[in-house]
């Protein structure tokens, strides 16, 4: 059985985090976050699904940018929100 690569990986670009100090939306709203995710299409930094506001998922849906990478020290994994799978 072969596994096909996620077609959304074509949207991955070299990015710089827009707000390396934390979740862009939480910083603006003054809300807390648990973990951070980096959009690999535009560099938006959003909070994870365990965070109260789930800004990374909201950004993926509104901007159409489905691939994020963990923005936590020591973590090196990527996730596709469309396929709900590691990529």
Short mmCIF file of N, CA, C and O in Angstrom, two decimals:
data_model
loop_
_atom_site.label_atom_id
_atom_site.label_comp_id
_atom_site.label_asym_id
_atom_site.label_seq_id
_atom_site.Cartn_x
_atom_site.Cartn_y
_atom_site.Cartn_z
N UNK A 1 0.85 -1.18 0.00
CA UNK A 1 0.00 0.00 0.00
C UNK A 1 0.89 1.24 0.00
O UNK A 1 1.78 1.36 0.83
N UNK A 2 0.63 2.17 -0.90
CA UNK A 2 1.40 3.40 -0.96
C UNK A 2 0.59 4.55 -0.39
O UNK A 2 -0.63 4.58 -0.50
N UNK A 3 1.29 5.48 0.22
CA UNK A 3 0.65 6.67 0.76
C UNK A 3 0.96 7.85 -0.16
O UNK A 3 2.13 8.10 -0.46
N UNK A 4 -0.06 8.52 -0.61
CA UNK A 4 0.14 9.68 -1.46
C UNK A 4 0.42 10.90 -0.59
O UNK A 4 -0.18 11.07 0.47
N UNK A 5 1.31 11.78 -1.05
CA UNK A 5 1.57 12.99 -0.28
C UNK A 5 0.34 13.90 -0.27
O UNK A 5 -0.45 13.89 -1.22
N UNK A 6 0.19 14.63 0.78
CA UNK A 6 -0.94 15.55 0.90
C UNK A 6 -0.84 16.61 -0.19
O UNK A 6 0.19 17.28 -0.32
N UNK A 7 -1.91 16.82 -0.98
CA UNK A 7 -1.85 17.81 -2.05
C UNK A 7 -1.69 19.25 -1.54
O UNK A 7 -1.24 20.12 -2.28
N UNK A 8 -2.02 19.48 -0.28
CA UNK A 8 -1.90 20.83 0.27
C UNK A 8 -0.45 21.22 0.56
O UNK A 8 -0.16 22.39 0.81
N UNK A 9 0.46 20.26 0.52
CA UNK A 9 1.87 20.58 0.73
C UNK A 9 2.40 21.54 -0.33
O UNK A 9 3.38 22.25 -0.09
N UNK A 10 1.73 21.61 -1.47
CA UNK A 10 2.15 22.56 -2.51
C UNK A 10 1.95 24.01 -2.08
O UNK A 10 2.51 24.92 -2.69
N UNK A 11 1.19 24.23 -1.01
CA UNK A 11 0.94 25.58 -0.50
C UNK A 11 2.01 26.03 0.50
O UNK A 11 2.01 27.18 0.93
N UNK A 12 2.91 25.13 0.88
CA UNK A 12 3.95 25.46 1.85
C UNK A 12 4.98 26.38 1.19
O UNK A 12 5.43 26.13 0.07
N UNK A 13 5.31 27.45 1.88
CA UNK A 13 6.27 28.46 1.42
C UNK A 13 7.31 28.70 2.51
O UNK A 13 7.04 28.46 3.68
N UNK A 14 8.46 29.26 2.15
CA UNK A 14 9.38 29.72 3.20
C UNK A 14 8.73 30.93 3.89
O UNK A 14 8.34 31.89 3.21
N UNK A 15 8.55 30.85 5.18
CA UNK A 15 7.85 31.93 5.90
C UNK A 15 8.66 32.37 7.11
O UNK A 15 9.48 31.62 7.63
N UNK A 16 8.39 33.58 7.53
CA UNK A 16 8.89 34.11 8.80
C UNK A 16 7.67 34.33 9.68
O UNK A 16 6.64 34.81 9.20
N UNK A 17 7.73 33.99 10.97
CA UNK A 17 6.57 34.21 11.85
C UNK A 17 6.23 35.69 11.95
O UNK A 17 7.12 36.52 12.17
N UNK A 18 4.96 36.01 11.78
CA UNK A 18 4.52 37.41 11.85
C UNK A 18 4.60 37.95 13.27
O UNK A 18 4.87 39.14 13.46
N UNK A 19 4.35 37.10 14.25
CA UNK A 19 4.44 37.50 15.66
C UNK A 19 5.17 36.40 16.43
O UNK A 19 4.53 35.56 17.07
N UNK A 20 6.50 36.41 16.40
CA UNK A 20 7.24 35.33 17.07
C UNK A 20 7.04 35.29 18.58
O UNK A 20 7.29 34.28 19.21
N UNK A 21 6.51 36.36 19.16
CA UNK A 21 6.30 36.40 20.60
C UNK A 21 5.03 35.70 21.05
O UNK A 21 4.82 35.49 22.25
N UNK A 22 4.14 35.30 20.11
CA UNK A 22 2.93 34.59 20.52
C UNK A 22 1.86 34.61 19.45
O UNK A 22 2.07 35.09 18.33
N UNK A 23 0.69 34.11 19.81
CA UNK A 23 -0.46 34.08 18.90
C UNK A 23 -0.87 35.50 18.54
O UNK A 23 -1.18 36.31 19.42
N UNK A 24 -0.86 35.78 17.26
CA UNK A 24 -1.18 37.13 16.78
C UNK A 24 -2.53 37.62 17.30
O UNK A 24 -2.66 38.74 17.79
N UNK A 25 -3.54 36.78 17.21
CA UNK A 25 -4.90 37.18 17.60
C UNK A 25 -5.05 37.26 19.12
O UNK A 25 -5.70 38.18 19.63
N UNK A 26 -4.45 36.31 19.85
CA UNK A 26 -4.52 36.35 21.31
C UNK A 26 -3.80 37.59 21.86
O UNK A 26 -4.27 38.21 22.82
N UNK A 27 -2.67 37.93 21.25
CA UNK A 27 -1.95 39.13 21.69
C UNK A 27 -2.83 40.37 21.50
O UNK A 27 -2.87 41.25 22.37
N UNK A 28 -3.52 40.44 20.37
CA UNK A 28 -4.39 41.58 20.09
C UNK A 28 -5.60 41.61 21.04
O UNK A 28 -6.01 42.67 21.50
N UNK A 29 -6.16 40.43 21.35
CA UNK A 29 -7.37 40.35 22.17
C UNK A 29 -7.09 40.25 23.66
O UNK A 29 -8.01 40.42 24.47
N UNK A 30 -5.85 39.92 24.02
CA UNK A 30 -5.53 39.75 25.43
C UNK A 30 -5.99 38.42 26.00
O UNK A 30 -6.27 38.31 27.19
N UNK A 31 -6.08 37.40 25.15
CA UNK A 31 -6.52 36.08 25.60
C UNK A 31 -5.32 35.13 25.70
O UNK A 31 -4.31 35.32 25.01
N UNK A 32 -5.42 34.09 26.52
CA UNK A 32 -4.30 33.15 26.70
C UNK A 32 -4.25 32.10 25.60
O UNK A 32 -5.24 31.86 24.90
N UNK A 33 -3.10 31.46 25.47
CA UNK A 33 -2.95 30.32 24.57
C UNK A 33 -2.19 29.22 25.28
O UNK A 33 -1.55 29.45 26.30
N UNK A 34 -2.28 28.01 24.73
CA UNK A 34 -1.60 26.84 25.30
C UNK A 34 -0.33 26.54 24.49
O UNK A 34 0.76 26.53 25.03
N UNK A 35 -0.48 26.30 23.19
CA UNK A 35 0.64 26.03 22.29
C UNK A 35 0.45 26.84 21.02
O UNK A 35 -0.66 27.26 20.70
N UNK A 36 1.54 27.02 20.27
CA UNK A 36 1.49 27.85 19.08
C UNK A 36 1.71 27.02 17.82
O UNK A 36 2.43 26.02 17.83
N UNK A 37 1.08 27.48 16.73
CA UNK A 37 1.21 26.86 15.41
C UNK A 37 1.57 27.95 14.40
O UNK A 37 1.06 29.07 14.46
N UNK A 38 2.44 27.59 13.45
CA UNK A 38 2.90 28.52 12.42
C UNK A 38 2.29 28.13 11.08
O UNK A 38 2.47 26.99 10.62
N UNK A 39 1.58 29.04 10.45
CA UNK A 39 1.03 28.81 9.11
C UNK A 39 2.20 28.76 8.13
O UNK A 39 3.00 29.70 8.06
N UNK A 40 2.28 27.68 7.38
CA UNK A 40 3.39 27.51 6.45
C UNK A 40 3.10 28.09 5.07
O UNK A 40 3.89 27.92 4.15
N UNK A 41 2.01 28.85 4.94
CA UNK A 41 1.74 29.58 3.71
C UNK A 41 2.05 31.06 3.87
O UNK A 41 2.62 31.68 2.98
N UNK A 42 1.73 31.64 5.05
CA UNK A 42 1.91 33.09 5.21
C UNK A 42 2.69 33.50 6.46
O UNK A 42 3.02 34.68 6.60
N UNK A 43 2.94 32.60 7.40
CA UNK A 43 3.68 32.95 8.60
C UNK A 43 2.84 33.38 9.78
O UNK A 43 3.37 33.77 10.82
N UNK A 44 1.53 33.32 9.65
CA UNK A 44 0.64 33.67 10.77
C UNK A 44 0.93 32.74 11.94
O UNK A 44 1.06 31.53 11.77
N UNK A 45 1.03 33.29 13.13
CA UNK A 45 1.20 32.49 14.34
C UNK A 45 -0.14 32.45 15.06
O UNK A 45 -0.71 33.50 15.40
N UNK A 46 -0.67 31.25 15.25
CA UNK A 46 -1.96 31.08 15.91
C UNK A 46 -1.87 30.06 17.02
O UNK A 46 -0.91 29.29 17.11
N UNK A 47 -2.88 30.06 17.87
CA UNK A 47 -2.90 29.13 19.00
C UNK A 47 -3.56 27.81 18.60
O UNK A 47 -4.35 27.73 17.67
N UNK A 48 -3.22 26.76 19.34
CA UNK A 48 -3.62 25.39 19.03
C UNK A 48 -5.08 25.11 19.40
O UNK A 48 -5.76 25.93 20.01
N UNK A 49 -5.52 23.93 19.06
CA UNK A 49 -6.90 23.52 19.36
C UNK A 49 -7.14 23.31 20.85
O UNK A 49 -8.30 23.26 21.28
N UNK A 50 -6.10 23.18 21.66
CA UNK A 50 -6.27 23.09 23.11
C UNK A 50 -6.41 24.46 23.75
O UNK A 50 -6.77 24.56 24.92
N UNK A 51 -6.12 25.51 23.00
CA UNK A 51 -6.26 26.88 23.49
C UNK A 51 -7.72 27.30 23.40
O UNK A 51 -8.46 26.81 22.54
N UNK A 52 -8.15 28.22 24.25
CA UNK A 52 -9.56 28.62 24.25
C UNK A 52 -10.07 29.15 22.90
O UNK A 52 -11.19 28.85 22.50
N UNK A 53 -9.25 29.89 22.18
CA UNK A 53 -9.73 30.56 20.96
C UNK A 53 -9.43 29.80 19.66
O UNK A 53 -10.01 30.12 18.63
N UNK A 54 -8.51 28.85 19.67
CA UNK A 54 -8.21 28.01 18.50
C UNK A 54 -7.95 28.83 17.23
O UNK A 54 -8.48 28.56 16.16
N UNK A 55 -7.11 29.85 17.36
CA UNK A 55 -6.87 30.76 16.24
C UNK A 55 -6.17 30.14 15.04
O UNK A 55 -6.39 30.57 13.91
N UNK A 56 -5.31 29.14 15.23
CA UNK A 56 -4.63 28.52 14.09
C UNK A 56 -5.66 27.86 13.17
O UNK A 56 -5.61 28.00 11.95
N UNK A 57 -6.61 27.13 13.75
CA UNK A 57 -7.66 26.47 12.96
C UNK A 57 -8.55 27.51 12.28
O UNK A 57 -8.91 27.37 11.11
N UNK A 58 -8.89 28.58 12.99
CA UNK A 58 -9.72 29.63 12.40
C UNK A 58 -9.01 30.29 11.22
O UNK A 58 -9.63 30.56 10.18
N UNK A 59 -7.71 30.53 11.37
CA UNK A 59 -6.94 31.12 10.27
C UNK A 59 -6.91 30.17 9.07
O UNK A 59 -7.10 30.61 7.93
N UNK A 60 -6.69 28.90 9.32
CA UNK A 60 -6.65 27.92 8.22
C UNK A 60 -7.97 27.94 7.44
O UNK A 60 -7.98 27.92 6.21
N UNK A 61 -9.08 28.02 8.15
CA UNK A 61 -10.39 28.01 7.50
C UNK A 61 -10.67 29.32 6.76
O UNK A 61 -11.11 29.30 5.61
N UNK A 62 -10.38 30.45 7.39
CA UNK A 62 -10.72 31.74 6.77
C UNK A 62 -9.76 32.13 5.65
O UNK A 62 -10.17 32.70 4.65
N UNK A 63 -8.48 31.80 5.80
CA UNK A 63 -7.49 32.20 4.79
C UNK A 63 -7.27 31.11 3.74
O UNK A 63 -6.66 31.38 2.70
N UNK A 64 -7.74 29.90 4.01
CA UNK A 64 -7.51 28.81 3.08
C UNK A 64 -6.06 28.32 3.09
O UNK A 64 -5.55 27.87 2.08
N UNK A 65 -5.42 28.42 4.26
CA UNK A 65 -4.04 27.98 4.45
C UNK A 65 -4.04 26.77 5.37
O UNK A 65 -3.98 26.92 6.59
N UNK A 66 -4.09 25.55 4.85
CA UNK A 66 -4.34 24.38 5.68
C UNK A 66 -3.15 23.78 6.43
O UNK A 66 -3.35 23.02 7.36
N UNK A 67 -1.92 24.11 6.05
CA UNK A 67 -0.76 23.43 6.65
C UNK A 67 -0.10 24.31 7.70
O UNK A 67 0.27 25.46 7.44
N UNK A 68 0.04 23.76 8.91
CA UNK A 68 0.73 24.45 10.00
C UNK A 68 1.86 23.57 10.51
O UNK A 68 1.87 22.35 10.29
N UNK A 69 2.79 24.21 11.16
CA UNK A 69 3.88 23.52 11.83
C UNK A 69 3.84 23.93 13.29
O UNK A 69 3.48 25.06 13.61
N UNK A 70 4.22 23.02 14.16
CA UNK A 70 4.31 23.39 15.57
C UNK A 70 5.31 24.53 15.69
O UNK A 70 6.36 24.54 15.04
N UNK A 71 4.98 25.51 16.51
CA UNK A 71 5.87 26.64 16.78
C UNK A 71 6.37 26.56 18.22
O UNK A 71 6.64 27.55 18.87
N UNK A 72 6.47 25.32 18.71
CA UNK A 72 6.96 25.06 20.05
C UNK A 72 8.42 24.61 19.98
O UNK A 72 8.78 23.83 19.10
N UNK A 73 9.26 25.08 20.91
CA UNK A 73 10.67 24.65 20.92
C UNK A 73 10.78 23.12 21.02
O UNK A 73 10.06 22.48 21.78
N UNK A 74 11.66 22.56 20.19
CA UNK A 74 11.91 21.13 20.22
C UNK A 74 10.91 20.28 19.46
O UNK A 74 11.06 19.06 19.39
N UNK A 75 9.88 20.88 18.88
CA UNK A 75 8.90 20.12 18.10
C UNK A 75 9.10 20.40 16.62
O UNK A 75 9.34 21.54 16.22
N UNK A 76 8.98 19.36 15.81
CA UNK A 76 9.21 19.48 14.38
C UNK A 76 8.20 18.62 13.63
O UNK A 76 8.54 17.57 13.09
N UNK A 77 6.94 19.03 13.63
CA UNK A 77 5.91 18.29 12.92
C UNK A 77 4.97 19.27 12.24
O UNK A 77 4.89 20.44 12.60
N UNK A 78 4.27 18.76 11.22
CA UNK A 78 3.32 19.58 10.46
C UNK A 78 1.96 18.88 10.42
O UNK A 78 1.87 17.66 10.50
N UNK A 79 0.91 19.68 10.27
CA UNK A 79 -0.46 19.18 10.31
C UNK A 79 -1.28 19.81 9.19
O UNK A 79 -1.13 21.01 8.92
N UNK A 80 -2.13 19.02 8.57
CA UNK A 80 -3.07 19.54 7.56
C UNK A 80 -4.46 19.58 8.20
O UNK A 80 -5.00 18.54 8.59
N UNK A 81 -5.02 20.78 8.31
CA UNK A 81 -6.36 20.91 8.90
C UNK A 81 -7.43 20.33 7.99
O UNK A 81 -8.46 19.85 8.49
N UNK A 82 -7.24 20.35 6.69
CA UNK A 82 -8.25 19.79 5.77
C UNK A 82 -8.36 18.29 5.95
O UNK A 82 -9.46 17.75 6.07
N UNK A 83 -7.22 17.61 5.99
CA UNK A 83 -7.22 16.15 6.10
C UNK A 83 -7.12 15.65 7.53
O UNK A 83 -7.18 14.43 7.76
N UNK A 84 -6.97 16.57 8.50
CA UNK A 84 -6.83 16.19 9.91
C UNK A 84 -5.76 15.13 10.06
O UNK A 84 -5.99 14.07 10.67
N UNK A 85 -4.58 15.41 9.50
CA UNK A 85 -3.51 14.43 9.51
C UNK A 85 -2.14 15.09 9.54
O UNK A 85 -1.97 16.21 9.05
N UNK A 86 -1.17 14.36 10.08
CA UNK A 86 0.22 14.80 10.05
C UNK A 86 0.69 14.74 8.60
O UNK A 86 0.30 13.84 7.85
N UNK A 87 1.52 15.68 8.23
CA UNK A 87 2.08 15.69 6.86
C UNK A 87 3.59 15.89 6.92
O UNK A 87 4.12 16.42 7.85
#
